[in-house]
PDB file of C-alpha atoms and ligand atoms in Angstrom:
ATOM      1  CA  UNK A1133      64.362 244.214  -2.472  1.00 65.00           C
ATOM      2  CA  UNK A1134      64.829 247.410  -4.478  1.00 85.00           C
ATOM      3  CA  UNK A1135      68.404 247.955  -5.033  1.00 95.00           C
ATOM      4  CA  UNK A1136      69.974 251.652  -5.626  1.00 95.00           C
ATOM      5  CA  UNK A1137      72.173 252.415  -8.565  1.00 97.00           C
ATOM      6  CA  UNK A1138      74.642 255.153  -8.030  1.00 98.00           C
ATOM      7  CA  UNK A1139      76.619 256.356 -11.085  1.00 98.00           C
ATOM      8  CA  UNK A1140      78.592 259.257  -9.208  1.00 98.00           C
ATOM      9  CA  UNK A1141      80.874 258.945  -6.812  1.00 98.00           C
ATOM     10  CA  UNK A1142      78.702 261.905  -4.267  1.00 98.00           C
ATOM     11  CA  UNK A1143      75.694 259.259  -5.061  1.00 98.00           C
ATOM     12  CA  UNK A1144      77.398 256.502  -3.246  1.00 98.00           C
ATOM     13  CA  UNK A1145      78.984 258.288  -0.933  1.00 98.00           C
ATOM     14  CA  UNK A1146      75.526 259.330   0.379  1.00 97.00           C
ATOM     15  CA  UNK A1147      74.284 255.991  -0.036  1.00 98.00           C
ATOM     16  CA  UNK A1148      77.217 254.490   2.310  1.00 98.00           C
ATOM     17  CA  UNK A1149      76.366 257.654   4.618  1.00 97.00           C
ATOM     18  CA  UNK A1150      72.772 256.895   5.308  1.00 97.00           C
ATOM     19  CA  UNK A1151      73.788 253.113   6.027  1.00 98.00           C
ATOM     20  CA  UNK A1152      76.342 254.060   8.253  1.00 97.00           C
ATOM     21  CA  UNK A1153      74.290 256.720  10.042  1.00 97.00           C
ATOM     22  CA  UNK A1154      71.836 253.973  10.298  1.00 97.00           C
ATOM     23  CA  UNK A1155      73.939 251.794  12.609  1.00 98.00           C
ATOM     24  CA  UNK A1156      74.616 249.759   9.435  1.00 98.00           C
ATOM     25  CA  UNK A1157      78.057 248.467   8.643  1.00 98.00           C
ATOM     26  CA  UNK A1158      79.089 248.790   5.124  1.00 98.00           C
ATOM     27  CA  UNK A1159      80.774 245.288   2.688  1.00 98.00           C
ATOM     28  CA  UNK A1160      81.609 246.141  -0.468  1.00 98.00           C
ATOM     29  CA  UNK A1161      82.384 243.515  -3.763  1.00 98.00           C
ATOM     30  CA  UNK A1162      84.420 244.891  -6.505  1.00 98.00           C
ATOM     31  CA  UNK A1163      83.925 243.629  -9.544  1.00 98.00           C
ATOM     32  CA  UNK A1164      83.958 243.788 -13.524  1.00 97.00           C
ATOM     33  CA  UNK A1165      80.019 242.682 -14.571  1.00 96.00           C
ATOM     34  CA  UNK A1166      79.811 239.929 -16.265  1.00 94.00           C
ATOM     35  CA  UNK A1167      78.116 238.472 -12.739  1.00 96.00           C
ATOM     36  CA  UNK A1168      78.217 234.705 -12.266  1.00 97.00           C
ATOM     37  CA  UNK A1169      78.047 232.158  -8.826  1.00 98.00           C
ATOM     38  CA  UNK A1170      81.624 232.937  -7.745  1.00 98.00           C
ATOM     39  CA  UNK A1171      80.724 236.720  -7.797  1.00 98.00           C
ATOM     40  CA  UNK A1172      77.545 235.528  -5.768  1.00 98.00           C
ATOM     41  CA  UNK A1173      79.127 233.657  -3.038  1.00 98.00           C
ATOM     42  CA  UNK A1174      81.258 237.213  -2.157  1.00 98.00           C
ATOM     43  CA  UNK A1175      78.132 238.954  -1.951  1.00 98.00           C
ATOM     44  CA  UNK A1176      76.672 236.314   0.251  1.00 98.00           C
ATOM     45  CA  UNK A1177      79.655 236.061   2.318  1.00 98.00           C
ATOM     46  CA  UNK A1178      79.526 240.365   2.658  1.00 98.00           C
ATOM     47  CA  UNK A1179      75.737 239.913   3.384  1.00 98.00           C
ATOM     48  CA  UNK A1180      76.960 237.605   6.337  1.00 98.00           C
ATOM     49  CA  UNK A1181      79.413 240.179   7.784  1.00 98.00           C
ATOM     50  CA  UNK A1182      77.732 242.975   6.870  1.00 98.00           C
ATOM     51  CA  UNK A1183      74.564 244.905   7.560  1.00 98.00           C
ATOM     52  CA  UNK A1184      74.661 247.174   3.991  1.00 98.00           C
ATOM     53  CA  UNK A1185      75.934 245.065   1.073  1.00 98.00           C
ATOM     54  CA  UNK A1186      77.713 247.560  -2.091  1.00 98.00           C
ATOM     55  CA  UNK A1187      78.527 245.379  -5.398  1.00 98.00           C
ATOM     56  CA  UNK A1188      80.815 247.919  -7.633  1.00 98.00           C
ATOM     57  CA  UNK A1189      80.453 246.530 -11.562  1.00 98.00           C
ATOM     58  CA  UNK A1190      82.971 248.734 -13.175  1.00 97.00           C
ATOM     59  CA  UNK A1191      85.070 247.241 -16.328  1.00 96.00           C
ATOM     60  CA  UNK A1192      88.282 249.060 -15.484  1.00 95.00           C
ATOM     61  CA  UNK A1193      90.271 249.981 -18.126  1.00 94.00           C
ATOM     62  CA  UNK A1194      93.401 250.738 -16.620  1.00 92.00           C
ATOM     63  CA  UNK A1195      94.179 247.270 -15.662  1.00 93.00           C
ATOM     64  CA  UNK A1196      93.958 245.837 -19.063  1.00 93.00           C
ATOM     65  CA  UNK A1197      96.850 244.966 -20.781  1.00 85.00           C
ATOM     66  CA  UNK A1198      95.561 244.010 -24.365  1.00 85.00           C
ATOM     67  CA  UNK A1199      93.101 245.920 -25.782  1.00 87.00           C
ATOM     68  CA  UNK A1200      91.441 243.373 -27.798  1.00 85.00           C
ATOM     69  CA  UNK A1201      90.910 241.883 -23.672  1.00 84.00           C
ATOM     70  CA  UNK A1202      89.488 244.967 -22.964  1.00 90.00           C
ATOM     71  CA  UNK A1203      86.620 244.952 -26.427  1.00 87.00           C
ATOM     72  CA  UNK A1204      85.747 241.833 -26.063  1.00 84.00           C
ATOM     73  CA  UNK A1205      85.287 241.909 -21.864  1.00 85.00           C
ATOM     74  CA  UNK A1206      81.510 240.237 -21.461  1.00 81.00           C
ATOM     75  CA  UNK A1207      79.265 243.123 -19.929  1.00 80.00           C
ATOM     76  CA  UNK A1208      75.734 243.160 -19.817  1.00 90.00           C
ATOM     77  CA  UNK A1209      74.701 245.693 -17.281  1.00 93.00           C
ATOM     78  CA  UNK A1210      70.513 244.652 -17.685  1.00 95.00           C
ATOM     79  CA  UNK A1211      71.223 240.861 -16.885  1.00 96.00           C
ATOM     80  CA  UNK A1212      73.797 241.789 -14.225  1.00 97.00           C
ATOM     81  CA  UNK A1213      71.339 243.865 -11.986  1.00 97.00           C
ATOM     82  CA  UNK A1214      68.586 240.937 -12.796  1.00 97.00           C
ATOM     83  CA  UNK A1215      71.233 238.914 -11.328  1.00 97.00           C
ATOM     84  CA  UNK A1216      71.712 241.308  -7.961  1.00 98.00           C
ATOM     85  CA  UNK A1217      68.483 241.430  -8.008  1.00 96.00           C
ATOM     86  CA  UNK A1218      67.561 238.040  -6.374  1.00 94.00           C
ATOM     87  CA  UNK A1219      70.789 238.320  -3.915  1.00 98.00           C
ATOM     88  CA  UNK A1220      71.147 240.297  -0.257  1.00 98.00           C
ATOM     89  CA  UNK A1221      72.725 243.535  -2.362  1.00 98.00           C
ATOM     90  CA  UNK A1222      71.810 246.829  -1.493  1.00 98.00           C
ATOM     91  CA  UNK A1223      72.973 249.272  -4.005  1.00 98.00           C
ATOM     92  CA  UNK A1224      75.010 248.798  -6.639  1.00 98.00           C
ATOM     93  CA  UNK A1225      78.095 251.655  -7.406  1.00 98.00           C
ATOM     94  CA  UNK A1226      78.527 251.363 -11.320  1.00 97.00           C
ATOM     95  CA  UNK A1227      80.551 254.471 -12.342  1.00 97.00           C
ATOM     96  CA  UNK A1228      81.093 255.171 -16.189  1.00 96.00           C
ATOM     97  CA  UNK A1229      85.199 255.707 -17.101  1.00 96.00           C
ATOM     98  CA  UNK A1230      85.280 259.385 -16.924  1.00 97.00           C
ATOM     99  CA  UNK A1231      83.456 259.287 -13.285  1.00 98.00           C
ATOM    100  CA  UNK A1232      86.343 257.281 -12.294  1.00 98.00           C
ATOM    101  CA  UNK A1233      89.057 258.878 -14.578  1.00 97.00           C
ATOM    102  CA  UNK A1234      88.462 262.102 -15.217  1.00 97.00           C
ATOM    103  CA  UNK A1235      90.627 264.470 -17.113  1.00 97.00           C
ATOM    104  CA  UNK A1236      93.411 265.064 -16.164  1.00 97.00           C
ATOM    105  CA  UNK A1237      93.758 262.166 -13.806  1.00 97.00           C
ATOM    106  CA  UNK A1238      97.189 261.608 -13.102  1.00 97.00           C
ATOM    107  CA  UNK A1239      97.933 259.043 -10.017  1.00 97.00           C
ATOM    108  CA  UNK A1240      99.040 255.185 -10.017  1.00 97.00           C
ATOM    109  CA  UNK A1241      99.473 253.366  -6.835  1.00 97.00           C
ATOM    110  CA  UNK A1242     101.708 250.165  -7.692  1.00 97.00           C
ATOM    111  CA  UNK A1243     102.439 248.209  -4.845  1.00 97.00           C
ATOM    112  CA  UNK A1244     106.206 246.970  -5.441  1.00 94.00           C
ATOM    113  CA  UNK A1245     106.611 243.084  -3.891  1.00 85.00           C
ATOM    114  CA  UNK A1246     109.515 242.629  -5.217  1.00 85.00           C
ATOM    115  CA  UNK A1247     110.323 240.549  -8.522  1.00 90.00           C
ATOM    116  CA  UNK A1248     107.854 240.490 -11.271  1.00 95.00           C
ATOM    117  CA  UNK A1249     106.136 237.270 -10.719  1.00 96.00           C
ATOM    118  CA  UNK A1250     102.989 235.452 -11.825  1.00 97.00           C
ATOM    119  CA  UNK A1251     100.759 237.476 -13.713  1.00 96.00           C
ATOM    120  CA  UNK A1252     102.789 240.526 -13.054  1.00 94.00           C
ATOM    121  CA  UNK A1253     105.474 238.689 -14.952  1.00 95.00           C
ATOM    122  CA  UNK A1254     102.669 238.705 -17.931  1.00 95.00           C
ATOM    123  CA  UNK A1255     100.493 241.672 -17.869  1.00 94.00           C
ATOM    124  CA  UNK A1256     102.461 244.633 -17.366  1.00 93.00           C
ATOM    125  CA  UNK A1257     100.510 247.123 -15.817  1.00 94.00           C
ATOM    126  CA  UNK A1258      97.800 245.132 -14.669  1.00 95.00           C
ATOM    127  CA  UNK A1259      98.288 245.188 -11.168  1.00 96.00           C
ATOM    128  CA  UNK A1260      98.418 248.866 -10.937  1.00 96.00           C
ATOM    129  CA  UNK A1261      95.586 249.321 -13.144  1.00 97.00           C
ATOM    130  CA  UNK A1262      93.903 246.616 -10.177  1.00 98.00           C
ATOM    131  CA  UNK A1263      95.309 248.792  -7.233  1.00 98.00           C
ATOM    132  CA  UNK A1264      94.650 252.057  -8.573  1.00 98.00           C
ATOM    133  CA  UNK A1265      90.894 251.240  -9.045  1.00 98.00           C
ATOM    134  CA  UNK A1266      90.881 249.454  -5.751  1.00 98.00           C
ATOM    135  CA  UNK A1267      91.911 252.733  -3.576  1.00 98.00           C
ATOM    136  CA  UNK A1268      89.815 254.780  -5.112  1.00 98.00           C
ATOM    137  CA  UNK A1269      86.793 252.266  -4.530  1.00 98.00           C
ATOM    138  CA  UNK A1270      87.909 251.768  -0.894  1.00 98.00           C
ATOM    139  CA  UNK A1271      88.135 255.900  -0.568  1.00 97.00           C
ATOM    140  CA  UNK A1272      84.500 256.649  -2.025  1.00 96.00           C
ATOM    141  CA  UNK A1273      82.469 253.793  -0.760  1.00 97.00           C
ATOM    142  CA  UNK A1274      83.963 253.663   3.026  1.00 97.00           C
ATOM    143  CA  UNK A1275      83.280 250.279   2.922  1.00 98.00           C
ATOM    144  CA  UNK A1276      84.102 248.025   6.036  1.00 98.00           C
ATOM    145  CA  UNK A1277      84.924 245.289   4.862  1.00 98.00           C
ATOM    146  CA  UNK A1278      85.567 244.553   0.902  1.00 98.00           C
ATOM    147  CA  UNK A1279      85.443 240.721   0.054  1.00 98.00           C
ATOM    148  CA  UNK A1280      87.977 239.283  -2.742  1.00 98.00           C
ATOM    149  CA  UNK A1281      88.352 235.639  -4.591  1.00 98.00           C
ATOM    150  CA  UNK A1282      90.939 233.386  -3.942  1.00 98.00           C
ATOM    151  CA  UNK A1283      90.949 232.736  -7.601  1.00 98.00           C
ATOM    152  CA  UNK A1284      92.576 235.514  -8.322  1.00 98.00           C
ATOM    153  CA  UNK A1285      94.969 235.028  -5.235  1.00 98.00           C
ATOM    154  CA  UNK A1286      97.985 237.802  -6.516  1.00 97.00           C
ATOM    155  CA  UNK A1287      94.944 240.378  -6.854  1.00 98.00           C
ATOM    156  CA  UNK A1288      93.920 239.251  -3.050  1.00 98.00           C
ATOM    157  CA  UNK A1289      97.479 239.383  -1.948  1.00 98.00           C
ATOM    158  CA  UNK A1290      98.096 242.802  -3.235  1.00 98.00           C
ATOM    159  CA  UNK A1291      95.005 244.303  -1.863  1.00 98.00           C
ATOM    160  CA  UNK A1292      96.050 243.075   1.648  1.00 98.00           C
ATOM    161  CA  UNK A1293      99.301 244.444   1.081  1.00 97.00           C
ATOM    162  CA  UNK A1294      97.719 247.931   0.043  1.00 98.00           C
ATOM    163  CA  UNK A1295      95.832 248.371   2.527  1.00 98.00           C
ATOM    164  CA  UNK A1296      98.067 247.613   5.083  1.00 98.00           C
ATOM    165  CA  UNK A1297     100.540 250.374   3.745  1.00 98.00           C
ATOM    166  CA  UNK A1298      98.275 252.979   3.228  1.00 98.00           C
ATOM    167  CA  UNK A1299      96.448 252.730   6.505  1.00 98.00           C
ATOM    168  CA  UNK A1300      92.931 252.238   4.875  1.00 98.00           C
ATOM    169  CA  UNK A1301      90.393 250.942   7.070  1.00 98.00           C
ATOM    170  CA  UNK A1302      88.923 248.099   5.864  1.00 98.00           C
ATOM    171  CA  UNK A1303      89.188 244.331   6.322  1.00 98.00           C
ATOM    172  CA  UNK A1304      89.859 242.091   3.273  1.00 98.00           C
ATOM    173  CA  UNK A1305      87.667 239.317   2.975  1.00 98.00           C
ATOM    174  CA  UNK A1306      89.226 236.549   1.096  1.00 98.00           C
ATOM    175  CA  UNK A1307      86.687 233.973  -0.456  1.00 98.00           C
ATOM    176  CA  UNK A1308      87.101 230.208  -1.316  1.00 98.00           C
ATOM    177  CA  UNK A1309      87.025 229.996  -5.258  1.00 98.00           C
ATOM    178  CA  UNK A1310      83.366 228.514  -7.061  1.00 98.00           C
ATOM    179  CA  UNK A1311      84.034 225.725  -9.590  1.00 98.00           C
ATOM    180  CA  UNK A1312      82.193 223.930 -12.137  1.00 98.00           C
ATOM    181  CA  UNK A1313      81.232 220.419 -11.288  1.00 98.00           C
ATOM    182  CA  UNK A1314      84.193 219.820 -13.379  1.00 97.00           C
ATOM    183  CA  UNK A1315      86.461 221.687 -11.308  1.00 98.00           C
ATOM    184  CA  UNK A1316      86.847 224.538 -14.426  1.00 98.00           C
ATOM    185  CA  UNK A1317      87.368 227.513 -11.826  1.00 98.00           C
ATOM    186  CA  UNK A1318      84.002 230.320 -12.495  1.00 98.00           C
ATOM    187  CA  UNK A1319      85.188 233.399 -14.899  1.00 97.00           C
ATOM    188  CA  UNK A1320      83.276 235.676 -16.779  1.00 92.00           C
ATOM    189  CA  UNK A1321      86.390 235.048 -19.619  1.00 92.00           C
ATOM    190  CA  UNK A1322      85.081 231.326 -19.374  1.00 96.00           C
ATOM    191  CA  UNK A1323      81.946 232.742 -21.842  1.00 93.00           C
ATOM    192  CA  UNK A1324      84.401 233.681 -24.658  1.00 93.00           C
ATOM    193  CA  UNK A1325      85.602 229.813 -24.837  1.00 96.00           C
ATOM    194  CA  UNK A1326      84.186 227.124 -27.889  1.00 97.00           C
ATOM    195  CA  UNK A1327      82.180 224.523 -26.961  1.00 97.00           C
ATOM    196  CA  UNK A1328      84.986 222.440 -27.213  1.00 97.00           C
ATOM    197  CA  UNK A1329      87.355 224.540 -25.807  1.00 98.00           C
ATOM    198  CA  UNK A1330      85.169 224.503 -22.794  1.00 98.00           C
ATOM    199  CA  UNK A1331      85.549 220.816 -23.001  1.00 97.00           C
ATOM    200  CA  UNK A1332      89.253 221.044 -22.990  1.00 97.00           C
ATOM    201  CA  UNK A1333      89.636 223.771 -19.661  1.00 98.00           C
ATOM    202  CA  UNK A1334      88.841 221.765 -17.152  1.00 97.00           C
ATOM    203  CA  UNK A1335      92.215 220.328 -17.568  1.00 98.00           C
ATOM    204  CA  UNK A1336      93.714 223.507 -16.162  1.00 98.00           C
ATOM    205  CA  UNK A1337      92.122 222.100 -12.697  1.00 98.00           C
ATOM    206  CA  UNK A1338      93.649 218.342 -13.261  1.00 98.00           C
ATOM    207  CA  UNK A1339      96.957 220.217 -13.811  1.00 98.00           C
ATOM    208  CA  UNK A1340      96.854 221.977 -10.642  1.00 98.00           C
ATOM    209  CA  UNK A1341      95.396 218.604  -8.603  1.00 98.00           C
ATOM    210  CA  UNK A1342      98.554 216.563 -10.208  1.00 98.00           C
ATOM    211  CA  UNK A1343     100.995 219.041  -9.215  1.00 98.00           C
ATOM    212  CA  UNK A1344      99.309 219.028  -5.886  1.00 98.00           C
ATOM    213  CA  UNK A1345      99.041 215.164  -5.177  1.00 98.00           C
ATOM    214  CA  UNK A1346     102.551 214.564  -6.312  1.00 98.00           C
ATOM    215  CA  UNK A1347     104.376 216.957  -4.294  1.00 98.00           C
ATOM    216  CA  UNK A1348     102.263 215.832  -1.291  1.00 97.00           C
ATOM    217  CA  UNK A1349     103.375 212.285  -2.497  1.00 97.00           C
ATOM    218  CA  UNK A1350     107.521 214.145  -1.908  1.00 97.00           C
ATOM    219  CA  UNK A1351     107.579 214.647  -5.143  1.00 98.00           C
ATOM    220  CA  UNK A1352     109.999 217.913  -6.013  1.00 98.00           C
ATOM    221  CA  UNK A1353     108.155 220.387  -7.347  1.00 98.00           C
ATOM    222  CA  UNK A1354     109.854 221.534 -10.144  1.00 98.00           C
ATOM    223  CA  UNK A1355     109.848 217.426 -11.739  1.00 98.00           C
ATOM    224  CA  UNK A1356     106.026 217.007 -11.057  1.00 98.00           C
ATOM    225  CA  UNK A1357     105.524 220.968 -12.631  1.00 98.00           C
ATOM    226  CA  UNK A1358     107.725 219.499 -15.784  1.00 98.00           C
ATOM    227  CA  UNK A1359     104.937 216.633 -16.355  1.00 98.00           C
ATOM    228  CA  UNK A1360     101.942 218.206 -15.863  1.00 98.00           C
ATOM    229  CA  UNK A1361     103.181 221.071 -18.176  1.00 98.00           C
ATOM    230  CA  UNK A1362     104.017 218.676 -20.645  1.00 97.00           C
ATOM    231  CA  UNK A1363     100.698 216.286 -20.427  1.00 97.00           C
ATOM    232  CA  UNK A1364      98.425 220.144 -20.871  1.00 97.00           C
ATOM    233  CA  UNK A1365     100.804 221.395 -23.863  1.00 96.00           C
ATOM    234  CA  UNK A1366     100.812 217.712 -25.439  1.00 95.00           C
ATOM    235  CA  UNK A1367      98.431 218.322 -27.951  1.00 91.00           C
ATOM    236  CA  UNK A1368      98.948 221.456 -28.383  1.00 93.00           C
ATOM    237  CA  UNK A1369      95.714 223.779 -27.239  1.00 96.00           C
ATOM    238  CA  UNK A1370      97.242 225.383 -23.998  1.00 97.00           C
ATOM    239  CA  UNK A1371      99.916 227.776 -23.828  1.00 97.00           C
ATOM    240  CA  UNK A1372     101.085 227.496 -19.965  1.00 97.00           C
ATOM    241  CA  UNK A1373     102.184 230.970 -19.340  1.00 98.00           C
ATOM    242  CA  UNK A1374     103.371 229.757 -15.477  1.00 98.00           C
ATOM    243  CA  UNK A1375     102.494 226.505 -13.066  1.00 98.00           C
ATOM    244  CA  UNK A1376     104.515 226.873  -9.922  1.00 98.00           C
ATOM    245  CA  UNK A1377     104.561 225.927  -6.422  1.00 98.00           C
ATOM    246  CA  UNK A1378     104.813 229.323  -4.343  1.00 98.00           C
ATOM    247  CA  UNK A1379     103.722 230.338  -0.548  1.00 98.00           C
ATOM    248  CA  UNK A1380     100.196 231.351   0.352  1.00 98.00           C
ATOM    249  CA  UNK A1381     101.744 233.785   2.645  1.00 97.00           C
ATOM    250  CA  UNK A1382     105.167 235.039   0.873  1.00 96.00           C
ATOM    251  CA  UNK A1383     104.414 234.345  -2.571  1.00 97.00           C
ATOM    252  CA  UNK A1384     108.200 233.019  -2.464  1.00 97.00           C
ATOM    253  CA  UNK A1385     108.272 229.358  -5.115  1.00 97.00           C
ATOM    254  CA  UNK A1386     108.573 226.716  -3.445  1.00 98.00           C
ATOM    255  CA  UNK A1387     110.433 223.004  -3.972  1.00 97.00           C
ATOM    256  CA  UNK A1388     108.903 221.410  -1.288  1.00 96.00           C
ATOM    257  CA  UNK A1389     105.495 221.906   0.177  1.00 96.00           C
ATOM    258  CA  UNK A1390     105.617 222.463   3.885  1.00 93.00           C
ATOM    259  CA  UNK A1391     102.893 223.460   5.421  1.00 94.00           C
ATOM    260  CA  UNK A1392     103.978 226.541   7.903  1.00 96.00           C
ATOM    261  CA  UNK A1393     104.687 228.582   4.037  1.00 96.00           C
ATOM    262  CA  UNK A1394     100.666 227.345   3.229  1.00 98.00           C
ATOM    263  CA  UNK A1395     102.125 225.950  -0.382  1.00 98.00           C
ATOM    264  CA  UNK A1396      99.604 226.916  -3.406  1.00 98.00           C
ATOM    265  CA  UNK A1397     100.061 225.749  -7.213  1.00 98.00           C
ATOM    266  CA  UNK A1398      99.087 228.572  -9.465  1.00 98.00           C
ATOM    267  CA  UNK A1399      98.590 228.079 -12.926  1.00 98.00           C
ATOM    268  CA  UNK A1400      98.036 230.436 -16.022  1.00 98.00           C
ATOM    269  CA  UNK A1401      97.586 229.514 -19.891  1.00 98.00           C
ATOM    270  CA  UNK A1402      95.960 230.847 -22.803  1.00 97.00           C
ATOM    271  CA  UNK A1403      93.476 228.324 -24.178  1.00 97.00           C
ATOM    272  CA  UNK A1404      92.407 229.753 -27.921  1.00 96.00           C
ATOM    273  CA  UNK A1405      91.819 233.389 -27.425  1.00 93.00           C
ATOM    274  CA  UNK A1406      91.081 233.203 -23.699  1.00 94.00           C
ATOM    275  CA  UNK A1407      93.366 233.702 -20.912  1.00 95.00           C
ATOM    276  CA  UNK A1408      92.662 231.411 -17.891  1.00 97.00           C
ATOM    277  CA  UNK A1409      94.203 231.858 -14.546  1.00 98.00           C
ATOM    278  CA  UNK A1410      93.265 229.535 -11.301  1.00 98.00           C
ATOM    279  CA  UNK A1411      95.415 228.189  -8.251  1.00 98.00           C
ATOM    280  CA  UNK A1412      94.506 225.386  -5.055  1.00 98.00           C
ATOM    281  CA  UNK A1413      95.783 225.007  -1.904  1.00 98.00           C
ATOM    282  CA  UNK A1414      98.091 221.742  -1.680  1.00 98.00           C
TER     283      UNK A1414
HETATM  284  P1  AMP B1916      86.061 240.044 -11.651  1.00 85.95           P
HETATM  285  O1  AMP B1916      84.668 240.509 -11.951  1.00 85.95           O
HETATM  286  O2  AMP B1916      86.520 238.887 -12.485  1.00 85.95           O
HETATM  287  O3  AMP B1916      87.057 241.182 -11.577  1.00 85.95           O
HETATM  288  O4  AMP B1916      86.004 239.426 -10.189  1.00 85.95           O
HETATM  289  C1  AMP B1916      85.466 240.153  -9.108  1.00 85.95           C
HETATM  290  C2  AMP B1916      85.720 239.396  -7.846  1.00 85.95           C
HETATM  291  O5  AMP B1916      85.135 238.098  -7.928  1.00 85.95           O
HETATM  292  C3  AMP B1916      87.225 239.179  -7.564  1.00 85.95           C
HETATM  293  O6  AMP B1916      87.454 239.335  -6.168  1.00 85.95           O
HETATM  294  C4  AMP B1916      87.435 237.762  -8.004  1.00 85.95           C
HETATM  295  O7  AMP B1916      88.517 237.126  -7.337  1.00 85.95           O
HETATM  296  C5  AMP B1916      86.113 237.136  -7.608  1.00 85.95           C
HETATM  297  N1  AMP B1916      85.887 235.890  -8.362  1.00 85.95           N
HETATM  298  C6  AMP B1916      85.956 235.715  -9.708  1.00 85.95           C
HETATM  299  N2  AMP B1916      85.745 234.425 -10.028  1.00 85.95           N
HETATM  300  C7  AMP B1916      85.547 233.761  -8.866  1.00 85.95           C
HETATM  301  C8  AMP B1916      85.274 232.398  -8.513  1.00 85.95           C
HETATM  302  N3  AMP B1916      85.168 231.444  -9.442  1.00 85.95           N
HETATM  303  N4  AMP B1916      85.135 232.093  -7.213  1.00 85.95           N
HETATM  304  C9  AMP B1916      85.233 233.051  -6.250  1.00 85.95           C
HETATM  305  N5  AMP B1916      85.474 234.349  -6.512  1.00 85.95           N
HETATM  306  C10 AMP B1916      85.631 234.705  -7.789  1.00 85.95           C
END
């Protein structure tokens, strides 16, 4: 299948009109290049719910927080279309900066939950830089339905919240996250680790599965977050930036996991130069 590239915002917006006129409902996947089997199972599960399927690859610069993050972001724009290219995607929205910010651009939308928590306790900014970009792709695709990881479950959870508030259309999608056989959660940062670092991240997931098992064993949370944290900083190649026990619903920690607040462990910790982030259900 031929897919259409559309580097202007009136290019997509035709693209999207022509579908719709069609009959054809419209799913879109966001996302930052870089294209890899967890980005693949949201355009297969858009291509299930959807009749026309629009993957966005747009690096967006607004929601970085370090700009050394922001060089050294993998993007290969060639290898990411060869990639689409064998998937159910029909065009492909990839915008450059100034398309998306152009001069004088001036508005934020920050969705306020509250306390600064998880990541938004660590990247300031980010999450405004991630709902900014995210209204503005909702507004010029008119996508139906726009499908998100559950690896990056804050990003998910703020979406929802988004688009609840500002009355846009559209149903969010969330999608189970794709792991190595290892359990290392997929991420296009997962490139920039060392062979042996590599080695070394798929303790992130054994973190996250001992926290789990031992608060399902009545363990309190906070005691069986104390020794994981300590077995992953023993030797001294993690940096745990947060593990905690918090509500799939509320976000609200969590000492106990019962299963009306749909209790998640969510973990992030630098590992060298790489920043890895992942989270399970308990
Ligand atoms: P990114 O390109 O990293 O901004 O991610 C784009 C979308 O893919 C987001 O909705 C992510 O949550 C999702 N995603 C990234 N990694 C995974 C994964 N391993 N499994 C499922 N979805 C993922």
């Amino acid at each position: 299948m031929t897919i259409e590239v559309a580097r202007s915002i009136p290019e997509i917006r035709n693209i999207v009109a022509k579908a719709k006129q069609d009959g054809r409902t419209v799913g879109l996947v966001p996302t930052m290049g870089g294209l890899h089997a967890g980005h693949l199972s949201l355009i297969e599960r858009a291509g299930s719910l959807c009749d026309h399927v629009v993957v966005s690859v747009f690096v967006n610069p607004t929601q970085f927080n370090r700009k050394e993050d922001f060089e050294n972001y993998p993007g290969n724009e060639a290898e990411d279309l060869k990639v689409l290219s064998g998937t159910c995607t029909n065009s492909v929205f990839a915008p450059s900066a100034t398309e998306v910010y152009p001069e004088g651009f001036a508005t934020s939308v920050t969705v306020s939950t509250g306390d600064k928590i998880l990541c938004d306790a660590h990247r300031p900014g980010h999450f405004d830089g991630v709902a900014t970009v995210v209204t503005k792709l909702f507004l010029q695709t008119g996508a139906d339905i726009a499908c998100f990881g559950e690896k990056d479950y804050q990003q998910l959870f703020i979406v929802k919240r988004l688009v609840a508030d500002l009355n846009i259309p559209i149903r969010i999608e969330p999608v189970p996250t794709v792991r190595e056989t290892d359990g290392l959660a997929l991420s296009s940062r997962n490139a920039r680790l060392t062979p042996e670092e590599r080695l070394l991240a798929t303790r992130l997931h054994r973190a996250l599965e001992q926290v789990a098992d031992a608060v399902r064993g009545g363990e309190a949370a906070s005691l069986a977050i104390a020794k994981a944290q300590t077995w992953l900083e023993s030797d001294n190649r993690f940096d745990v930036e947060y593990l905690e026990m918090r509500s799939g619903k509320t976000l609200e920690i969590l000492e106990r996991p019962d299963e009306q607040d749909e209790p998640r462990v969510f973990i992030a910790a630098n590992l060298g130069k790489v920043r890895l982030i992942d989270n399970i259900a308990v």
